[in-house]
Coordinates of C-alpha atoms in Angstrom, one line a residue:
X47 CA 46.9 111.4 84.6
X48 CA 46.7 108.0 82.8
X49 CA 45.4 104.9 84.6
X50 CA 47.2 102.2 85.5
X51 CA 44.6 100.0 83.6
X52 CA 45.0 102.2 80.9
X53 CA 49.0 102.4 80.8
X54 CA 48.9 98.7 81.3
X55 CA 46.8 99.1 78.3
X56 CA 49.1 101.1 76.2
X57 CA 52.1 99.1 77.0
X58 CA 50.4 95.8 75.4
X59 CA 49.7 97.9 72.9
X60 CA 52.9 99.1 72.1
X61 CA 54.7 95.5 72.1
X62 CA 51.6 94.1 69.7
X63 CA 52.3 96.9 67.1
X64 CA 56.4 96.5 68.2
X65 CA 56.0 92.5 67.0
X66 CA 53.8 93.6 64.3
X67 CA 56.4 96.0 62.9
X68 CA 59.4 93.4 63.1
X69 CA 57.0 90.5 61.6
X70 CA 57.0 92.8 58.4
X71 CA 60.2 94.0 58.7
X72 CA 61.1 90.3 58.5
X73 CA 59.4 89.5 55.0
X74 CA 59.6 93.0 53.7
X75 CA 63.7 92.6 54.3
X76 CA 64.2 88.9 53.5
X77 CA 65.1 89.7 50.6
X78 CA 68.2 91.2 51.3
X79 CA 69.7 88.5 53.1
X80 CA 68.2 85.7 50.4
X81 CA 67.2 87.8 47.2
X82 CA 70.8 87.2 45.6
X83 CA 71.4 83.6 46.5
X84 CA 67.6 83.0 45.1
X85 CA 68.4 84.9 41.7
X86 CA 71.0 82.7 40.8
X87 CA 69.9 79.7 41.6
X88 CA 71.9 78.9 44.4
X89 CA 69.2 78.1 46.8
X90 CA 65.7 76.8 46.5
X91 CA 63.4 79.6 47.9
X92 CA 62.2 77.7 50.8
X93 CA 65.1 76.6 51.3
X94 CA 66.7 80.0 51.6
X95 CA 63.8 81.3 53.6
X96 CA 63.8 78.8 56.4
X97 CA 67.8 79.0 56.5
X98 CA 67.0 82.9 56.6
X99 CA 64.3 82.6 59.2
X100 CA 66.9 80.3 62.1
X101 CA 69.6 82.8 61.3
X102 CA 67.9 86.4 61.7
X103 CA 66.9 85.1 65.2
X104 CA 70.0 83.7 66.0
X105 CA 71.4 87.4 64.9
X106 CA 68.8 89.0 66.9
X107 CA 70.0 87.4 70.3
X108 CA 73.5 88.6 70.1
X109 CA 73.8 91.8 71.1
X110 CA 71.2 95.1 72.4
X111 CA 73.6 97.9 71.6
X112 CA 71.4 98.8 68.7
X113 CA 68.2 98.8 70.7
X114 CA 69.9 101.2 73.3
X115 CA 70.9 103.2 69.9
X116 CA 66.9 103.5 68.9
X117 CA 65.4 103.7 72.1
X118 CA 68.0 106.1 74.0
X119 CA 69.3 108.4 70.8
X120 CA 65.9 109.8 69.5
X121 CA 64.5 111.2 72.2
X122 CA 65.8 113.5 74.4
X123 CA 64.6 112.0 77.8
X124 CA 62.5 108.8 78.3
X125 CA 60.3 110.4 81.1
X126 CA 58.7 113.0 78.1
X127 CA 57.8 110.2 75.6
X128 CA 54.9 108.5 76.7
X129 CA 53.2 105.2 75.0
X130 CA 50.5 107.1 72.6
X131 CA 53.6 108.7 71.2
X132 CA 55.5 105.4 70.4
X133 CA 52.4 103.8 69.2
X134 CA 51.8 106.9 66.6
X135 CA 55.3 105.9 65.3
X136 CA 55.2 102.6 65.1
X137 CA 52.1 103.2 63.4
X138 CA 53.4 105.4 61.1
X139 CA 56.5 103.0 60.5
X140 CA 54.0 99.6 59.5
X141 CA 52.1 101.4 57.4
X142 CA 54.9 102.4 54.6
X143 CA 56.7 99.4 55.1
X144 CA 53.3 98.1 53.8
X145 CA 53.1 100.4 51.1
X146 CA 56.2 100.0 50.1
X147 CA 56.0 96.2 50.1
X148 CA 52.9 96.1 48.1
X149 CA 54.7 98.0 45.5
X150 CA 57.7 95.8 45.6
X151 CA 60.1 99.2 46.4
X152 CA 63.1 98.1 48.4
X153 CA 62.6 100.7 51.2
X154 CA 64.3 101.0 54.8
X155 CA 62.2 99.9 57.8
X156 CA 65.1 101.8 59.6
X157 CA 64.3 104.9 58.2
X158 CA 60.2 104.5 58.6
X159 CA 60.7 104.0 62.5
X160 CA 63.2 107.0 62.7
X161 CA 60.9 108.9 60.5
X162 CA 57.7 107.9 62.6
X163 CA 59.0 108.5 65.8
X164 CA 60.6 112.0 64.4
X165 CA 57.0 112.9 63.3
X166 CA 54.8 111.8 66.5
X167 CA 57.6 113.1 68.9
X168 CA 57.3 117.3 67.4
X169 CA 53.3 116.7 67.5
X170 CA 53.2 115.6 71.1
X171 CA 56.1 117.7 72.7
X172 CA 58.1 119.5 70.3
X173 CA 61.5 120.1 68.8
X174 CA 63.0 119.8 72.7
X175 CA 61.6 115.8 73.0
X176 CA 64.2 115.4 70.4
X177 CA 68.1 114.4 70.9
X178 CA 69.4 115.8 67.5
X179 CA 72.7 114.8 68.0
X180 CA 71.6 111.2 68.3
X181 CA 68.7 111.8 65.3
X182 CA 72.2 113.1 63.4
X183 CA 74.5 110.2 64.1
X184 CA 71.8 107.8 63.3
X185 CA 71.2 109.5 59.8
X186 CA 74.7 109.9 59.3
X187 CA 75.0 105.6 59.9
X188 CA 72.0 105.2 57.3
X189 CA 72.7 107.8 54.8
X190 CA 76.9 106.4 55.1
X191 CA 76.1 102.4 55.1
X192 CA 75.1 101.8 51.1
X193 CA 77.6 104.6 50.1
X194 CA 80.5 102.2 51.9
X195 CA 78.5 99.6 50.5
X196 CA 79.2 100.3 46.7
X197 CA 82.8 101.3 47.3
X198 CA 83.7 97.7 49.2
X199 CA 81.4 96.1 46.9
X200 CA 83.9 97.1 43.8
X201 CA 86.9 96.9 45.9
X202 CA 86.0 92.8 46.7
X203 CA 84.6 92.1 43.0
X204 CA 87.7 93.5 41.8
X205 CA 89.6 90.8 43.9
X206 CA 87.7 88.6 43.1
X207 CA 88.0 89.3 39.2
X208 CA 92.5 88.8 40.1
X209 CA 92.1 85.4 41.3
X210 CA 89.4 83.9 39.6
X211 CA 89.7 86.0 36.1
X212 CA 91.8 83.2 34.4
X213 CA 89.4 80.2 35.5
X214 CA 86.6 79.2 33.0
X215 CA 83.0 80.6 33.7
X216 CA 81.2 77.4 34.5
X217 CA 83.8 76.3 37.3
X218 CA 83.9 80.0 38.5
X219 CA 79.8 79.7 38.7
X220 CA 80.1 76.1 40.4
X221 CA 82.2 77.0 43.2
X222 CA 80.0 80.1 43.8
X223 CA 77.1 79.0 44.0
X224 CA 77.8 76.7 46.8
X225 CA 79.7 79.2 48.8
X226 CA 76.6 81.5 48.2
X227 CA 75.3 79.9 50.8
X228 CA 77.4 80.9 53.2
X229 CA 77.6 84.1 52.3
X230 CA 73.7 84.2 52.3
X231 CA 73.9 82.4 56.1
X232 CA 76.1 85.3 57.0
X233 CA 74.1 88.4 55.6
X234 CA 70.5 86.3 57.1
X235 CA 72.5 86.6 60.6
X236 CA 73.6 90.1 60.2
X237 CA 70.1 91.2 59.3
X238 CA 69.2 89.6 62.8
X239 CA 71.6 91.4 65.0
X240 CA 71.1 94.6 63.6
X241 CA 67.6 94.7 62.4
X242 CA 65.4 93.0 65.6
X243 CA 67.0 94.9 67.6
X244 CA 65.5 98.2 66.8
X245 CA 61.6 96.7 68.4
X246 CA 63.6 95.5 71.2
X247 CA 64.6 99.3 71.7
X248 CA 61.4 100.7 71.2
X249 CA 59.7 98.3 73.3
X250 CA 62.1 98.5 76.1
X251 CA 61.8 102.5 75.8
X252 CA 58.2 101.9 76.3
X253 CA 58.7 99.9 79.4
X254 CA 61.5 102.3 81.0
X255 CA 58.9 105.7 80.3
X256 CA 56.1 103.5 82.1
X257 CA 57.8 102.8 85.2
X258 CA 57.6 98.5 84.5
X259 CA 62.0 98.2 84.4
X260 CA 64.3 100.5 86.8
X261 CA 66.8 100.7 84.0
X262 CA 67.0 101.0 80.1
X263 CA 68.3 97.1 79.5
X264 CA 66.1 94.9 77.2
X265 CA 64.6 91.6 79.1
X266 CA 65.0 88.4 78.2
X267 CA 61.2 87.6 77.1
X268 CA 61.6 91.2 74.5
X269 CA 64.6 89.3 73.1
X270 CA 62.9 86.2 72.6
X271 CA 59.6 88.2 71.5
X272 CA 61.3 90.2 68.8
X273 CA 63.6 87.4 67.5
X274 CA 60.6 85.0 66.8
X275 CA 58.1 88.0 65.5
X276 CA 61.5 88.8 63.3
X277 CA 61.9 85.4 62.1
X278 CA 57.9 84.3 61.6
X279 CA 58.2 87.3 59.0
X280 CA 60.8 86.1 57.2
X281 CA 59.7 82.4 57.2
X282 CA 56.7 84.7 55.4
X283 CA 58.7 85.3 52.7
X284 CA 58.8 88.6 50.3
X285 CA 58.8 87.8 46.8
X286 CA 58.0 91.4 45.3
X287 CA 60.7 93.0 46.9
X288 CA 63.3 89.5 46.2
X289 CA 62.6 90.4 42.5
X290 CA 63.3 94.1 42.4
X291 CA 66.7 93.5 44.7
X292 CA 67.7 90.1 42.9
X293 CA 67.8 90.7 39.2
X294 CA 66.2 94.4 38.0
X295 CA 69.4 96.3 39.5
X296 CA 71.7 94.4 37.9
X297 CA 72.0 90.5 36.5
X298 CA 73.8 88.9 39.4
X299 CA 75.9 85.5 38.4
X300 CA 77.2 83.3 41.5
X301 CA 80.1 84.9 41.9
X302 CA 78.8 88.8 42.1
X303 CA 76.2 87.4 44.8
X304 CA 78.6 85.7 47.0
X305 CA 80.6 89.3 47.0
X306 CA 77.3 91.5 47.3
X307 CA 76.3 89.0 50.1
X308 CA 79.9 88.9 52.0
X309 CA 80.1 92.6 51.8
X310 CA 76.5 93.4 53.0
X311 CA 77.4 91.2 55.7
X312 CA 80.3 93.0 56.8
X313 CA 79.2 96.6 56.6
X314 CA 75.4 95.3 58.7
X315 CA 77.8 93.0 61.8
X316 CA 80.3 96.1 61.6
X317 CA 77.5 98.4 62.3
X318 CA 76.0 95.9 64.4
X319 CA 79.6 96.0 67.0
X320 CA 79.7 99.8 66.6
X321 CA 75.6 100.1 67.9
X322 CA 74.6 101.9 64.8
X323 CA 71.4 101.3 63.1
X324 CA 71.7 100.8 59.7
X325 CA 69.2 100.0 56.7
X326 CA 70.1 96.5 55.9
X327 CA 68.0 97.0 52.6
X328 CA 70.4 100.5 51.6
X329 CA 73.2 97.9 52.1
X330 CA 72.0 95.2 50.1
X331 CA 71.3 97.3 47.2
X332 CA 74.1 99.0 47.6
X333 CA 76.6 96.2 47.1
X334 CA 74.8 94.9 44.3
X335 CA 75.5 98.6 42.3
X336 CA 78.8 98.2 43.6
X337 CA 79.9 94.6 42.6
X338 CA 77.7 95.8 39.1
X339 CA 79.7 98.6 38.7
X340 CA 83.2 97.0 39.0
X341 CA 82.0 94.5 36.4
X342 CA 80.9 97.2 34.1
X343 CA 79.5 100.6 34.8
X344 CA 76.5 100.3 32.6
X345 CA 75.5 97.1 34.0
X346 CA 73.8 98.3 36.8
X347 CA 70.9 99.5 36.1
X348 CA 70.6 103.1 37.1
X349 CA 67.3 103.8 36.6
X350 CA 66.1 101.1 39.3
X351 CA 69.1 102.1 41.2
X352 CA 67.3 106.1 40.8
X353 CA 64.0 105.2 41.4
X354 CA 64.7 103.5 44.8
X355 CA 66.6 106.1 45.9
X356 CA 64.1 108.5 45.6
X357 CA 62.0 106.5 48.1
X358 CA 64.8 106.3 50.8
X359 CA 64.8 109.8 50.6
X360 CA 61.4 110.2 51.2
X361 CA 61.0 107.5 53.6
X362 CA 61.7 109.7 56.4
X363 CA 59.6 112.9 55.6
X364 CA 56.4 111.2 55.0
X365 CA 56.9 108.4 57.8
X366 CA 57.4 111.7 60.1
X367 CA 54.1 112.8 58.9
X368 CA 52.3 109.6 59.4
X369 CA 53.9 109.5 62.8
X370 CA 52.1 112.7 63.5
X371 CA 49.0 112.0 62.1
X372 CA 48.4 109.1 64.2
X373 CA 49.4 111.1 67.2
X374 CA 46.5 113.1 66.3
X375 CA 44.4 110.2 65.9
X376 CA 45.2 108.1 69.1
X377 CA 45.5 111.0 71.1
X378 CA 42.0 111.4 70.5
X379 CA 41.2 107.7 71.2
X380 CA 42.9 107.9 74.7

């Protein structure tokens, strides 16, 4: 039977490594709301990462049906996952998104909390502490997102190619570049609404399985907590990940960034309004190989393009085994 000191404990713990895990995700993914307005010169970095920073935590106060998503869809039943559990997956999660950074791979936080929590969840209790169905739908919303990605991605360049295809480059890549910065506003919020929220689930989770909120609704102060942790990270910047996004999967021009931006902003709010976790970093690079591809098919650079998605495929798998390895390891501790 755990303490009350020693719940109360847990719980702090869980929101530190909760913030912690949504400070990174916000400079290891502010590159996919900024990386393409940066690459062609349409914004000054700091300019684009303090626009970035007020928008992701404007995003992240719009809506909680995401958090629900995360925190209600994993498990099976809140009253079997206790804190140690969460804390092994967030755990798990911070410490490939910290790989990955360092290595400048463009890889999903998304996937390294689903992965981590997958991992210390079958250590602790087993296959049963799992929903499936809900694991399912949320793999089918990150494993769908960049593939719906690359096909509006060509459909909008290609629109864009009709009307503007008689116009001279330079005016093209004038009028572009200032409405990049709109389309980069509206991706920086998207990333907010959808990406916050998935701390806000897991911390609220945390608070529902201790007994400390009567019903599974995220307070006011987690909002707050996870928008500003969310927005400190991007304000942080993530320059090693903003040059593998911005210009090694494909040479963007104004014109292909305002489309990769619109369209990653579309598919992230739309999965936002349906409650679906998605990886806003899949998206990203996703409409970047799709606007690349409507341009020219060997333009895109498929050997980046192959290399990254090796690591979203592994993402999960070894995030589920560093989830259970630091079960092993706190369970121990406490």
């Amino acid at each position: 039977m755990v303490k009350i000191v020693d719940l109360q404990y847990l719980i702090f713990t869980v929101i530190i490594l909760a913030l912690l895990f949504d400070f990174i995700n916000g400079f290891h993914d502010t590159a996919n709301a900024i990386a393409t307005s940066v690459s062609t010169r349409a914004l000054h970095p700091m300019q684009a990462i303090i626009m970035a920073a007020g928008l992701n935590f404007l995003g992240a106060m719009v809506s909680t049906g995401v958090a629900k998503t995360i925190g209600g869809d994993i498990v099976s039943s809140a009253e079997i996952v206790d804190e140690k559990v969460i804390i092994a997956a967030l755990f798990g999660a911070i410490v490939w998104n910290l790989l990955t950074w360092w290595f400048g791979i463009p890889s999903s936080s998304s996937h390294a909390l689903v992965g981590g929590m997958i991992g210390a969840v079958l250590i602790s209790v087993g296959s049963l502490g799992l929903n499936w169905s809900g694991i399912g739908k949320i793999v089918v919303a990150l494993i769908a997102s960049p593939v719906i990605a690359i096909i509006i991605g060509i459909v909008i360049m290609n629109i864009l190619f009709r009307l503007f295809g008689s116009f001279s480059p330079h005016a093209v890549n004038q009028n572009f570049r200032r409405m990049q910065i709109l389309s980069a506003a509206a991706m920086a919020f998207s990333h907010g609404s959808n990406d916050a929220q998935k701390s806000m689930g897991i911390i609220t989770l945390a608070l529902f399985s201790g007994g400390f909120i009567a019903e599974f609704e995220v307070p006011m102060f987690v909002k707050i907590l996870c928008a500003t942790a969310m927005a400190i990270g991007t304000a942080s910047g993530g320059w090693r990940i903003i040059k593998t996004i911005g210009g090694k999967i494909f040479k963007l021009e104004p014109i292909s960034g305002f489309a990769a931006d619109l369209n990653s902003s579309i598919v992230v709010f739309g999965a936002t309004l349906l409650h679906l976790p998605v990886s806003t970093t899949h998206v990203v690079s996703g409409s970047i190989m799709g606007v690349g591809t409507a341009k020219r098919v060997n333009a895109v650079h498929w050997g980046v393009a192959q290399q990254m998605v090796k690591a979203w495929v592994m993402t999960i798998p070894l995030t589920a085994v560093m989830g259970a390895l630091a079960f092993c390891v706190v369970d121990r501790i406490f």
